[in-house]
CSV table of C-alpha atoms (C1' of nucleotides) in Angstrom, one decimal:
chain,number,residue,atom,x,y,z
K,1,UNK,CA,1.9,30.5,20.5
K,2,UNK,CA,0.5,33.4,18.6
K,3,UNK,CA,-3.2,33.1,19.0
K,4,UNK,CA,-5.5,35.2,17.0
K,5,UNK,CA,-7.2,37.4,19.5
K,6,UNK,CA,-10.7,36.6,20.2
K,7,UNK,CA,-11.4,40.0,21.5
K,8,UNK,CA,-12.6,39.8,25.0
K,9,UNK,CA,-15.5,42.1,25.1
K,10,UNK,CA,-14.9,42.8,28.7
K,11,UNK,CA,-11.6,44.3,28.0
K,12,UNK,CA,-12.6,46.7,25.4
K,13,UNK,CA,-9.2,46.8,23.9
K,14,UNK,CA,-8.7,49.7,21.6
K,15,UNK,CA,-9.8,48.7,18.2
K,16,UNK,CA,-7.0,46.9,16.7
K,17,UNK,CA,-4.3,48.6,18.5
K,18,UNK,CA,-1.4,48.3,16.3
K,19,UNK,CA,-1.6,46.3,13.3
K,20,UNK,CA,0.1,43.3,14.6
K,21,UNK,CA,0.1,44.0,18.2
K,22,UNK,CA,-3.6,44.5,18.4
K,23,UNK,CA,-4.7,41.8,16.1
K,24,UNK,CA,-2.3,39.2,17.2
K,25,UNK,CA,-1.8,39.6,20.9
K,26,UNK,CA,-0.9,36.4,22.4
K,27,UNK,CA,-3.9,35.6,24.2
K,28,UNK,CA,-3.3,32.5,26.1
K,29,UNK,CA,-5.3,32.9,29.2
K,30,UNK,CA,-8.5,34.2,27.8
K,31,UNK,CA,-8.9,31.9,25.0
K,32,UNK,CA,-10.2,28.5,25.6
K,33,UNK,CA,-7.6,25.9,25.9
K,34,UNK,CA,-4.9,28.3,27.1
K,35,UNK,CA,-7.1,29.6,29.7
K,36,UNK,CA,-7.8,26.3,31.1
K,37,UNK,CA,-4.2,25.2,31.0
K,38,UNK,CA,-3.2,28.3,32.9
K,39,UNK,CA,-5.8,28.1,35.5
K,40,UNK,CA,-3.3,27.2,38.0
K,41,UNK,CA,-1.3,30.2,37.4
K,42,UNK,CA,-4.2,32.4,37.5
K,43,UNK,CA,-5.4,31.0,40.7
K,44,UNK,CA,-2.6,32.3,42.7
K,45,UNK,CA,-2.1,35.4,40.9
K,46,UNK,CA,-3.8,38.6,39.9
K,47,UNK,CA,-4.7,38.2,36.4
K,48,UNK,CA,-8.2,39.4,36.8
K,49,UNK,CA,-7.9,41.4,39.9
K,50,UNK,CA,-4.8,43.3,39.4
K,51,UNK,CA,-2.0,43.8,41.7
K,52,UNK,CA,-2.4,46.4,44.2
K,53,UNK,CA,1.2,46.9,44.8
K,54,UNK,CA,1.0,45.9,48.4
K,55,UNK,CA,2.4,42.7,47.5
K,56,UNK,CA,5.7,43.6,48.8
K,57,UNK,CA,4.5,43.3,52.2
K,58,UNK,CA,4.2,40.0,54.0
K,59,UNK,CA,4.1,37.1,51.7
K,60,UNK,CA,4.6,38.9,48.4
K,61,UNK,CA,2.4,37.3,45.9
K,62,UNK,CA,4.1,35.2,43.3
K,63,UNK,CA,4.6,37.2,40.3
K,64,UNK,CA,2.8,35.8,37.4
K,65,UNK,CA,4.6,34.1,34.6
K,66,UNK,CA,3.6,32.8,31.3
K,67,UNK,CA,1.8,34.3,28.4
K,68,UNK,CA,0.3,37.7,28.7
K,69,UNK,CA,-3.4,38.3,28.6
K,70,UNK,CA,-5.0,41.0,26.5
K,71,UNK,CA,-6.0,42.7,29.7
K,72,UNK,CA,-2.5,42.7,31.0
K,73,UNK,CA,-1.3,44.1,27.7
K,74,UNK,CA,-3.9,46.8,27.9
K,75,UNK,CA,-2.9,47.8,31.3
K,76,UNK,CA,0.7,47.8,30.5
K,77,UNK,CA,0.2,49.8,27.3
K,78,UNK,CA,-2.0,52.3,29.0
K,79,UNK,CA,0.4,52.8,31.7
K,80,UNK,CA,3.4,53.2,29.6
K,81,UNK,CA,1.6,55.5,27.3
K,82,UNK,CA,0.6,57.6,30.2
K,83,UNK,CA,3.9,57.5,32.1
K,84,UNK,CA,6.5,56.6,29.6
K,85,UNK,CA,8.9,53.9,29.6
K,86,UNK,CA,11.3,53.1,32.3
K,87,UNK,CA,10.9,52.3,35.9
K,88,UNK,CA,9.6,49.0,35.1
K,89,UNK,CA,9.2,47.9,38.6
K,90,UNK,CA,7.1,50.9,39.1
K,91,UNK,CA,5.0,49.9,36.2
K,92,UNK,CA,4.6,46.6,37.8
K,93,UNK,CA,3.5,48.1,41.0
K,94,UNK,CA,1.3,50.9,39.6
K,95,UNK,CA,-0.3,49.4,36.6
K,96,UNK,CA,-2.0,46.6,38.5
K,97,UNK,CA,0.2,44.1,36.9
K,98,UNK,CA,1.4,41.1,38.8
K,99,UNK,CA,4.4,40.8,36.6
K,100,UNK,CA,8.0,41.6,37.3
K,101,UNK,CA,9.3,44.7,35.9
K,102,UNK,CA,11.5,42.8,33.7
K,103,UNK,CA,8.6,41.0,32.2
K,104,UNK,CA,6.8,44.2,31.7
K,105,UNK,CA,9.7,45.7,29.9
K,106,UNK,CA,10.0,42.7,27.7
K,107,UNK,CA,6.4,42.7,26.9
K,108,UNK,CA,6.4,46.3,26.0
K,109,UNK,CA,9.6,46.1,24.0
K,110,UNK,CA,8.7,43.1,22.0
K,111,UNK,CA,5.0,43.4,21.6
K,112,UNK,CA,3.3,46.6,22.7
K,113,UNK,CA,5.6,49.2,21.5
K,114,UNK,CA,3.8,51.3,18.9
K,115,UNK,CA,6.6,51.3,16.4
K,116,UNK,CA,6.9,47.6,16.1
K,117,UNK,CA,6.8,46.2,12.7
K,118,UNK,CA,5.0,42.9,12.7
K,119,UNK,CA,5.0,40.2,10.1
K,120,UNK,CA,7.7,38.2,8.5
K,121,UNK,CA,11.0,39.7,7.6
K,122,UNK,CA,11.2,40.9,4.1
K,123,UNK,CA,14.1,40.1,1.9
K,124,UNK,CA,15.8,43.3,2.6
K,125,UNK,CA,15.7,42.7,6.3
K,126,UNK,CA,16.9,39.2,5.9
K,127,UNK,CA,19.8,40.5,3.9
K,128,UNK,CA,20.6,42.9,6.6
K,129,UNK,CA,20.4,40.3,9.3
K,130,UNK,CA,22.8,38.1,7.5
K,131,UNK,CA,25.2,40.9,7.0
K,132,UNK,CA,24.9,42.0,10.6
K,133,UNK,CA,25.5,38.6,11.8
K,134,UNK,CA,28.5,38.2,9.8
K,135,UNK,CA,29.8,41.4,11.2
K,136,UNK,CA,28.6,41.3,14.8
K,137,UNK,CA,27.6,37.8,15.6
K,138,UNK,CA,24.9,37.4,18.0
K,139,UNK,CA,24.4,41.0,18.8
K,140,UNK,CA,20.7,40.9,18.5
K,141,UNK,CA,20.1,44.2,20.1
K,142,UNK,CA,22.6,45.9,17.9
K,143,UNK,CA,21.0,44.4,14.9
K,144,UNK,CA,17.6,45.4,16.1
K,145,UNK,CA,18.8,49.0,16.3
K,146,UNK,CA,19.5,48.9,12.7
K,147,UNK,CA,16.2,47.3,11.8
K,148,UNK,CA,13.4,49.7,12.6
K,149,UNK,CA,10.4,48.1,14.1
K,150,UNK,CA,12.2,44.8,14.8
K,151,UNK,CA,13.1,43.5,18.1
K,152,UNK,CA,16.2,41.7,19.2
K,153,UNK,CA,14.1,38.8,20.2
K,154,UNK,CA,12.5,38.6,16.8
K,155,UNK,CA,15.8,38.7,15.1
K,156,UNK,CA,17.2,36.1,17.4
K,157,UNK,CA,14.4,33.8,16.8
K,158,UNK,CA,14.6,34.2,13.2
K,159,UNK,CA,18.3,33.6,13.1
K,160,UNK,CA,18.1,30.6,15.3
K,161,UNK,CA,15.4,29.0,13.3
K,162,UNK,CA,17.3,29.7,10.2
K,163,UNK,CA,20.4,28.4,11.7
K,164,UNK,CA,18.8,25.1,12.6
K,165,UNK,CA,17.3,24.8,9.2
K,166,UNK,CA,20.6,25.4,7.5
K,167,UNK,CA,22.4,23.2,9.8
K,168,UNK,CA,20.0,20.4,9.2
K,169,UNK,CA,20.2,20.9,5.5
K,170,UNK,CA,23.9,21.3,5.6
K,171,UNK,CA,23.6,24.6,3.9
K,172,UNK,CA,25.9,27.5,4.4
K,173,UNK,CA,24.9,30.1,6.8
K,174,UNK,CA,26.2,32.9,4.9
K,175,UNK,CA,26.2,33.4,1.2
K,176,UNK,CA,29.3,32.5,-0.5
K,177,UNK,CA,30.0,35.8,-2.1
K,178,UNK,CA,30.0,37.4,1.3
K,179,UNK,CA,32.7,35.3,2.6
K,180,UNK,CA,34.7,34.1,-0.2
K,181,UNK,CA,38.0,35.4,0.6
K,182,UNK,CA,39.6,36.9,3.4
K,183,UNK,CA,42.7,38.6,3.0
K,184,UNK,CA,45.0,40.0,5.4
K,185,UNK,CA,48.4,41.3,4.7
K,186,UNK,CA,49.3,41.8,8.2
K,187,UNK,CA,49.3,38.3,9.2
K,188,UNK,CA,51.5,38.4,12.0
K,189,UNK,CA,50.6,41.5,13.7
K,190,UNK,CA,49.7,40.8,17.2
K,191,UNK,CA,47.5,42.7,19.5
K,192,UNK,CA,48.0,42.2,23.1
K,193,UNK,CA,45.3,40.8,25.2
K,194,UNK,CA,45.4,43.4,27.9
K,195,UNK,CA,42.7,45.4,26.4
K,196,UNK,CA,40.3,42.7,26.9
K,197,UNK,CA,38.3,43.6,29.9
K,198,UNK,CA,35.7,41.8,31.8
K,199,UNK,CA,32.9,43.3,29.8
K,200,UNK,CA,30.7,40.9,28.1
K,201,UNK,CA,31.1,40.4,24.5
K,202,UNK,CA,28.7,42.9,23.3
K,203,UNK,CA,30.1,45.7,25.3
K,204,UNK,CA,33.5,44.6,24.4
K,205,UNK,CA,32.7,44.9,20.9
K,206,UNK,CA,31.4,48.3,21.4
K,207,UNK,CA,33.9,49.7,23.7
K,208,UNK,CA,36.3,50.8,21.2
K,209,UNK,CA,34.0,51.2,18.4
K,210,UNK,CA,31.8,53.6,19.8
K,211,UNK,CA,31.7,55.8,16.8
K,212,UNK,CA,31.9,52.8,14.6
K,213,UNK,CA,29.2,51.2,16.2
K,214,UNK,CA,26.5,52.6,14.2
K,215,UNK,CA,28.5,52.2,11.4
K,216,UNK,CA,28.0,48.9,10.8
K,217,UNK,CA,30.9,48.9,11.8
K,218,UNK,CA,33.5,47.0,12.7
K,219,UNK,CA,34.0,46.9,9.2
K,220,UNK,CA,34.0,44.3,6.8
K,221,UNK,CA,34.7,44.8,3.3
K,222,UNK,CA,34.3,42.4,0.6
K,223,UNK,CA,35.8,42.8,-2.6
K,224,UNK,CA,34.4,40.7,-5.3
K,225,UNK,CA,36.8,40.2,-8.0
K,226,UNK,CA,36.0,37.1,-9.9
K,227,UNK,CA,34.0,34.1,-9.0
K,228,UNK,CA,34.5,32.1,-12.1
K,229,UNK,CA,38.0,31.1,-11.6
K,230,UNK,CA,38.2,30.4,-8.1
K,231,UNK,CA,34.9,29.8,-6.7
K,232,UNK,CA,35.9,28.3,-3.5
K,233,UNK,CA,36.5,29.9,-0.2
K,234,UNK,CA,39.3,29.1,2.0
K,235,UNK,CA,37.4,28.9,5.1
K,236,UNK,CA,37.3,26.3,7.7
K,237,UNK,CA,34.6,26.2,10.2
K,238,UNK,CA,35.9,27.3,13.4
K,239,UNK,CA,34.6,26.1,16.6
K,240,UNK,CA,35.3,27.8,19.8
K,241,UNK,CA,35.1,25.9,23.0
K,242,UNK,CA,33.0,27.9,25.3
K,243,UNK,CA,34.9,26.9,28.3
K,244,UNK,CA,38.3,27.3,27.1
K,245,UNK,CA,38.0,29.8,24.4
K,246,UNK,CA,39.9,27.6,22.1
K,247,UNK,CA,39.1,27.7,18.6
K,248,UNK,CA,39.0,24.7,16.4
K,249,UNK,CA,37.8,24.2,13.0
K,250,UNK,CA,35.2,21.9,11.9
K,251,UNK,CA,36.3,19.1,9.7
K,252,UNK,CA,34.4,18.9,6.6
K,253,UNK,CA,32.2,16.0,6.8
K,254,UNK,CA,30.5,15.5,3.6
K,255,UNK,CA,30.5,15.8,-0.1
K,256,UNK,CA,31.2,19.4,0.1
K,257,UNK,CA,34.5,18.8,1.5
K,258,UNK,CA,36.2,18.0,-1.7
K,259,UNK,CA,34.8,21.0,-3.2
K,260,UNK,CA,36.6,23.1,-0.9
K,261,UNK,CA,39.7,21.2,-0.6
K,262,UNK,CA,41.6,23.1,-3.1
K,263,UNK,CA,41.0,26.4,-1.6
K,264,UNK,CA,41.6,25.1,1.8
K,265,UNK,CA,44.9,23.8,0.7
K,266,UNK,CA,45.6,27.0,-0.8
K,267,UNK,CA,45.0,28.8,2.4
K,268,UNK,CA,46.8,26.4,4.5
K,269,UNK,CA,49.9,26.5,2.4
K,270,UNK,CA,49.9,30.1,1.9
K,271,UNK,CA,49.3,31.0,5.3
K,272,UNK,CA,50.1,29.9,8.7
K,273,UNK,CA,46.7,28.9,9.4
K,274,UNK,CA,45.2,26.0,11.1
K,275,UNK,CA,47.2,22.9,10.9
K,276,UNK,CA,44.9,20.5,9.4
K,277,UNK,CA,46.1,17.7,11.5
K,278,UNK,CA,45.9,19.0,15.0
K,279,UNK,CA,42.8,17.9,16.6
K,280,UNK,CA,41.1,18.7,19.8
K,281,UNK,CA,39.3,16.4,22.0
K,282,UNK,CA,36.3,17.1,20.0
K,283,UNK,CA,38.1,16.1,16.9
K,284,UNK,CA,38.7,19.6,15.9
K,285,UNK,CA,42.0,21.1,15.5
K,286,UNK,CA,42.8,23.9,17.8
K,287,UNK,CA,44.8,26.9,17.1
K,288,UNK,CA,47.4,26.7,19.5
K,289,UNK,CA,50.5,28.2,20.6
K,290,UNK,CA,52.4,31.2,19.7
K,291,UNK,CA,50.3,34.1,18.7
K,292,UNK,CA,53.0,35.4,16.6
K,293,UNK,CA,53.3,32.4,14.5
K,294,UNK,CA,50.2,30.6,14.5
K,295,UNK,CA,46.5,31.1,14.2
K,296,UNK,CA,46.0,31.2,17.9
K,297,UNK,CA,43.0,33.0,18.9
K,298,UNK,CA,42.8,34.1,22.4
K,299,UNK,CA,39.6,34.2,24.0
K,300,UNK,CA,39.7,35.0,27.6
K,301,UNK,CA,36.3,36.4,28.1
K,302,UNK,CA,33.1,34.7,28.2
K,303,UNK,CA,32.0,33.8,24.8
K,304,UNK,CA,28.4,33.8,25.2
K,305,UNK,CA,28.0,31.2,22.7
K,306,UNK,CA,24.7,29.6,22.2
K,307,UNK,CA,24.4,26.1,23.2
K,308,UNK,CA,24.7,24.8,19.8
K,309,UNK,CA,28.0,26.2,19.5
K,310,UNK,CA,29.3,24.0,22.1
K,311,UNK,CA,28.3,21.0,20.4
K,312,UNK,CA,29.8,19.5,17.4
K,313,UNK,CA,28.9,21.3,14.3
K,314,UNK,CA,27.6,19.5,11.5
K,315,UNK,CA,28.2,22.1,8.9
K,316,UNK,CA,30.3,20.8,6.2
K,317,UNK,CA,31.9,24.0,5.3
K,318,UNK,CA,35.3,25.0,6.0
K,319,UNK,CA,36.1,28.0,8.0
K,320,UNK,CA,38.9,30.0,8.7
K,321,UNK,CA,39.0,32.6,11.3
K,322,UNK,CA,40.5,35.8,10.2
K,323,UNK,CA,40.8,38.9,12.2
K,324,UNK,CA,42.8,41.8,11.1
K,325,UNK,CA,44.8,43.6,13.6
K,326,UNK,CA,43.4,46.8,14.7
K,327,UNK,CA,46.1,49.0,13.4
K,328,UNK,CA,45.9,47.5,10.1
K,329,UNK,CA,42.3,47.9,10.0
K,330,UNK,CA,42.6,51.4,10.9
K,331,UNK,CA,45.0,52.0,8.1
K,332,UNK,CA,42.9,50.3,5.7
K,333,UNK,CA,39.8,52.0,6.8
K,334,UNK,CA,41.4,55.2,6.4
K,335,UNK,CA,42.3,54.4,2.9
K,336,UNK,CA,38.8,53.3,2.1
K,337,UNK,CA,37.2,56.3,3.5
K,338,UNK,CA,39.4,58.6,1.7
K,339,UNK,CA,38.9,56.9,-1.6
K,340,UNK,CA,36.5,54.1,-1.6
K,341,UNK,CA,36.9,53.8,-5.3
K,342,UNK,CA,40.3,52.4,-4.7
K,343,UNK,CA,38.7,49.4,-3.4
K,344,UNK,CA,37.4,48.4,-6.7
K,345,UNK,CA,40.1,49.8,-8.8
K,346,UNK,CA,43.0,48.3,-7.2
K,347,UNK,CA,41.9,44.8,-6.8
K,348,UNK,CA,45.0,43.7,-5.1
K,349,UNK,CA,43.0,41.5,-3.0
K,350,UNK,CA,44.7,42.7,0.0
K,351,UNK,CA,43.2,43.9,3.1
K,352,UNK,CA,45.0,47.0,2.8
K,353,UNK,CA,42.6,48.2,0.2
K,354,UNK,CA,39.8,48.4,2.6
K,355,UNK,CA,39.1,50.6,5.2
K,356,UNK,CA,37.4,52.0,8.0
K,357,UNK,CA,38.4,54.4,10.4
K,358,UNK,CA,36.3,54.4,13.4
K,359,UNK,CA,36.5,58.0,14.0
K,360,UNK,CA,35.5,58.8,10.5
K,361,UNK,CA,32.7,56.5,10.5
K,362,UNK,CA,30.7,57.4,13.4
K,363,UNK,CA,27.4,58.1,11.8
K,364,UNK,CA,24.8,56.0,10.3
K,365,UNK,CA,24.8,57.6,7.0
K,366,UNK,CA,28.4,56.8,6.4
K,367,UNK,CA,27.7,53.6,7.9
K,368,UNK,CA,25.0,52.7,5.6
K,369,UNK,CA,26.9,54.0,2.7
K,370,UNK,CA,29.9,52.0,3.5
K,371,UNK,CA,27.8,49.1,4.2
K,372,UNK,CA,26.3,49.2,0.8
K,373,UNK,CA,29.6,49.7,-0.7
K,374,UNK,CA,30.9,46.8,1.2
K,375,UNK,CA,28.1,44.5,0.7
K,376,UNK,CA,26.8,44.3,-2.8
K,377,UNK,CA,23.1,44.0,-3.2
K,378,UNK,CA,22.1,40.6,-2.2
K,379,UNK,CA,20.1,39.0,-4.9
K,380,UNK,CA,21.2,35.6,-4.0
K,381,UNK,CA,19.4,32.8,-2.7
K,382,UNK,CA,20.8,32.7,0.7
K,383,UNK,CA,19.8,29.3,1.4
K,384,UNK,CA,20.9,27.5,-1.7
K,385,UNK,CA,24.0,29.4,-2.6
K,386,UNK,CA,27.3,28.2,-1.6
K,387,UNK,CA,28.8,26.2,1.0
K,388,UNK,CA,31.2,28.8,1.9
K,389,UNK,CA,31.3,30.0,5.4
K,390,UNK,CA,32.8,33.0,6.7
K,391,UNK,CA,35.8,32.6,8.9
K,392,UNK,CA,34.2,32.2,12.2
K,393,UNK,CA,32.2,29.9,14.2
K,394,UNK,CA,28.7,30.2,13.2
K,395,UNK,CA,27.3,32.0,16.1
K,396,UNK,CA,29.9,34.6,16.3
K,397,UNK,CA,30.3,37.0,13.7
K,398,UNK,CA,32.8,36.4,11.1
K,399,UNK,CA,34.8,39.2,12.3
K,400,UNK,CA,32.8,41.6,14.3
K,401,UNK,CA,32.8,39.6,17.4
K,402,UNK,CA,36.4,38.9,17.0
K,403,UNK,CA,38.2,41.2,19.4
K,404,UNK,CA,41.2,42.4,17.8
K,405,UNK,CA,43.2,42.2,20.9
K,406,UNK,CA,42.6,38.6,20.9
K,407,UNK,CA,42.7,37.6,17.4
K,408,UNK,CA,45.5,36.8,15.3
K,409,UNK,CA,45.3,36.7,11.7
K,410,UNK,CA,46.4,34.2,9.4
K,411,UNK,CA,47.1,35.6,6.2
K,412,UNK,CA,45.4,34.4,3.2
K,413,UNK,CA,47.4,35.7,0.6
K,414,UNK,CA,45.3,35.8,-2.4
K,415,UNK,CA,46.5,38.8,-4.0
K,416,UNK,CA,47.4,37.1,-7.1
K,417,UNK,CA,44.2,35.3,-7.4
K,418,UNK,CA,41.7,36.7,-9.8
K,419,UNK,CA,39.1,34.9,-7.9
K,420,UNK,CA,36.4,36.3,-5.9
K,421,UNK,CA,38.0,38.2,-3.2
K,422,UNK,CA,36.2,39.6,-0.3
K,423,UNK,CA,38.0,41.6,2.1
K,424,UNK,CA,36.6,41.5,5.5
K,425,UNK,CA,37.6,43.9,8.0
K,426,UNK,CA,36.2,43.5,11.3
K,427,UNK,CA,36.9,43.9,14.7
K,428,UNK,CA,37.5,47.1,16.4
K,429,UNK,CA,39.7,49.9,15.8
K,430,UNK,CA,42.2,49.5,18.3
K,431,UNK,CA,44.0,52.4,19.8
U,1,DA,C1',-6.6,10.5,10.8
U,2,DA,C1',-2.7,10.0,13.8
U,3,DC,C1',1.7,10.8,14.8
U,4,DA,C1',6.3,12.9,14.2
U,5,DT,C1',9.0,16.6,13.0
U,6,DT,C1',10.1,21.3,12.1
U,7,DA,C1',9.3,26.2,12.3
U,8,DA,C1',7.9,30.2,14.6
U,9,DC,C1',7.1,32.6,18.4
U,10,DA,C1',6.8,34.1,23.3
U,11,DA,C1',8.7,34.3,27.6
U,12,DC,C1',11.9,33.3,31.3
U,13,DC,C1',16.5,33.2,33.3
U,14,DG,C1',21.0,34.5,34.5
U,15,DC,C1',24.6,37.7,34.0
U,16,DA,C1',26.6,42.0,33.8
U,17,DA,C1',26.7,47.0,33.3
U,18,DG,C1',24.7,51.2,34.8
U,19,DT,C1',23.0,54.2,38.4
U,20,DG,C1',22.1,56.4,42.5
U,21,DG,C1',22.2,56.7,47.5
V,1,DC,C1',33.9,52.8,47.4
V,2,DC,C1',30.3,49.9,48.4
V,3,DC,C1',25.8,48.2,47.8
V,4,DA,C1',21.3,47.6,46.2
V,5,DC,C1',18.4,48.2,42.6
V,6,DT,C1',17.4,48.7,37.7
V,7,DT,C1',18.1,47.9,33.0
V,8,DG,C1',19.5,45.5,29.0
V,9,DC,C1',21.3,41.6,26.6
V,10,DG,C1',21.8,37.0,25.1
V,11,DG,C1',20.8,32.1,25.9
V,12,DT,C1',17.5,28.8,26.6
V,13,DT,C1',13.2,26.7,27.0
V,14,DG,C1',8.4,25.8,26.2
V,15,DT,C1',4.3,26.0,23.4
V,16,DT,C1',1.7,26.1,19.3
V,17,DA,C1',1.1,25.9,14.3
V,18,DA,C1',2.4,24.0,10.1
V,19,DT,C1',4.0,20.3,7.5
V,20,DG,C1',5.4,15.8,6.4
V,21,DT,C1',4.9,10.7,6.8
DNA sequence: AACATTAACAACCGCAAGTGG
DNA sequence: CCCACTTGCGGTTGTTAATGT
């Protein structure tokens, strides 16, 4: 889709406006084939003439769809630079663009904004994206806000592509060491569902986090203790049915299964987690029943899961959903903040060692600091590493998207294990 | 070279929150 | 409080380029 701009002399676009944006404008309509193919569109619209804004009157002209032309880009850019962002419908009317305001906003945000960083994601960005996704799930905008110059769309595209690739290759979505172990001492703590509002997932995630938001928040702490002895991760792929909100875990399907079996058994025996046998209509077990005694995960709100999440997952990894209760998180966060060192020193493998107190972590600095503390430098090969998945269905964050008020934790008591232990604390600080 | 598949990207759509009258 | 409009977000789809067979 990206077509090298064959600069249209007639447009006199500013010389290479923006490294990427200028040089690589999508230029569908003015370049050969694209142009021809879009002739129909152009016929009834205002690509070349411009929209005079009178279209609202009788028989409003159809707003143009499809790829933007360099001319449109220029108009939009000029207009926004002159008048600022916002009022996108005004932009549409006043800039001579026959595009809906929405489209204008999108075009500006994703392609014309001067601060956009074009080109492929570098390793650091990829690392961040993975981390963010583990924490927040499909919160593309949120991720973008932590990746200067990147857009949510870009991140989303990248992730989805990556997801497909990994899925196809049966590779883990997240690196093993990021999701090796999830520990939670407060396995039975229950958080009521009332707090779940009607907000959509992202707002929901934010609502109580506010301060924590920037902070990469919704914390997740991994404590890496020892990989050698216990390299597997007690995780089962969880699958949530979009319609019902039920969670189920994905049965291991391939060779990797055995690899994880030990750990899975470990988890299952030590915790009250997913009964291996219970199966859903999809063939996946579902957490069911009493919140206080089982791994039930309530999900009353719209999940916003991407389509692929609704279909059977082919990942072979085991997942286990874990979500600490808010109060516990708060406690633990507190501890962490007050003495982060304790995390590495204690090594109890318990959630309690970690921390994050929302109120105390309301700035990006702390956020980043904690982030780094929590996530060791990622020198791994993301793609080829482990088969360990974090405890959540792939499209949702491991924890971040797991509303505390709806998640019950199964304890994975690994305190005695010298193995790699990652403590993940997610969810929101619940008050 | 032709075709098929995959990756990358761009854009649209629907939904929901925010805002102002 | 209601309603219309705007804005933002996430999911989805469509197109093209790249790669494989």
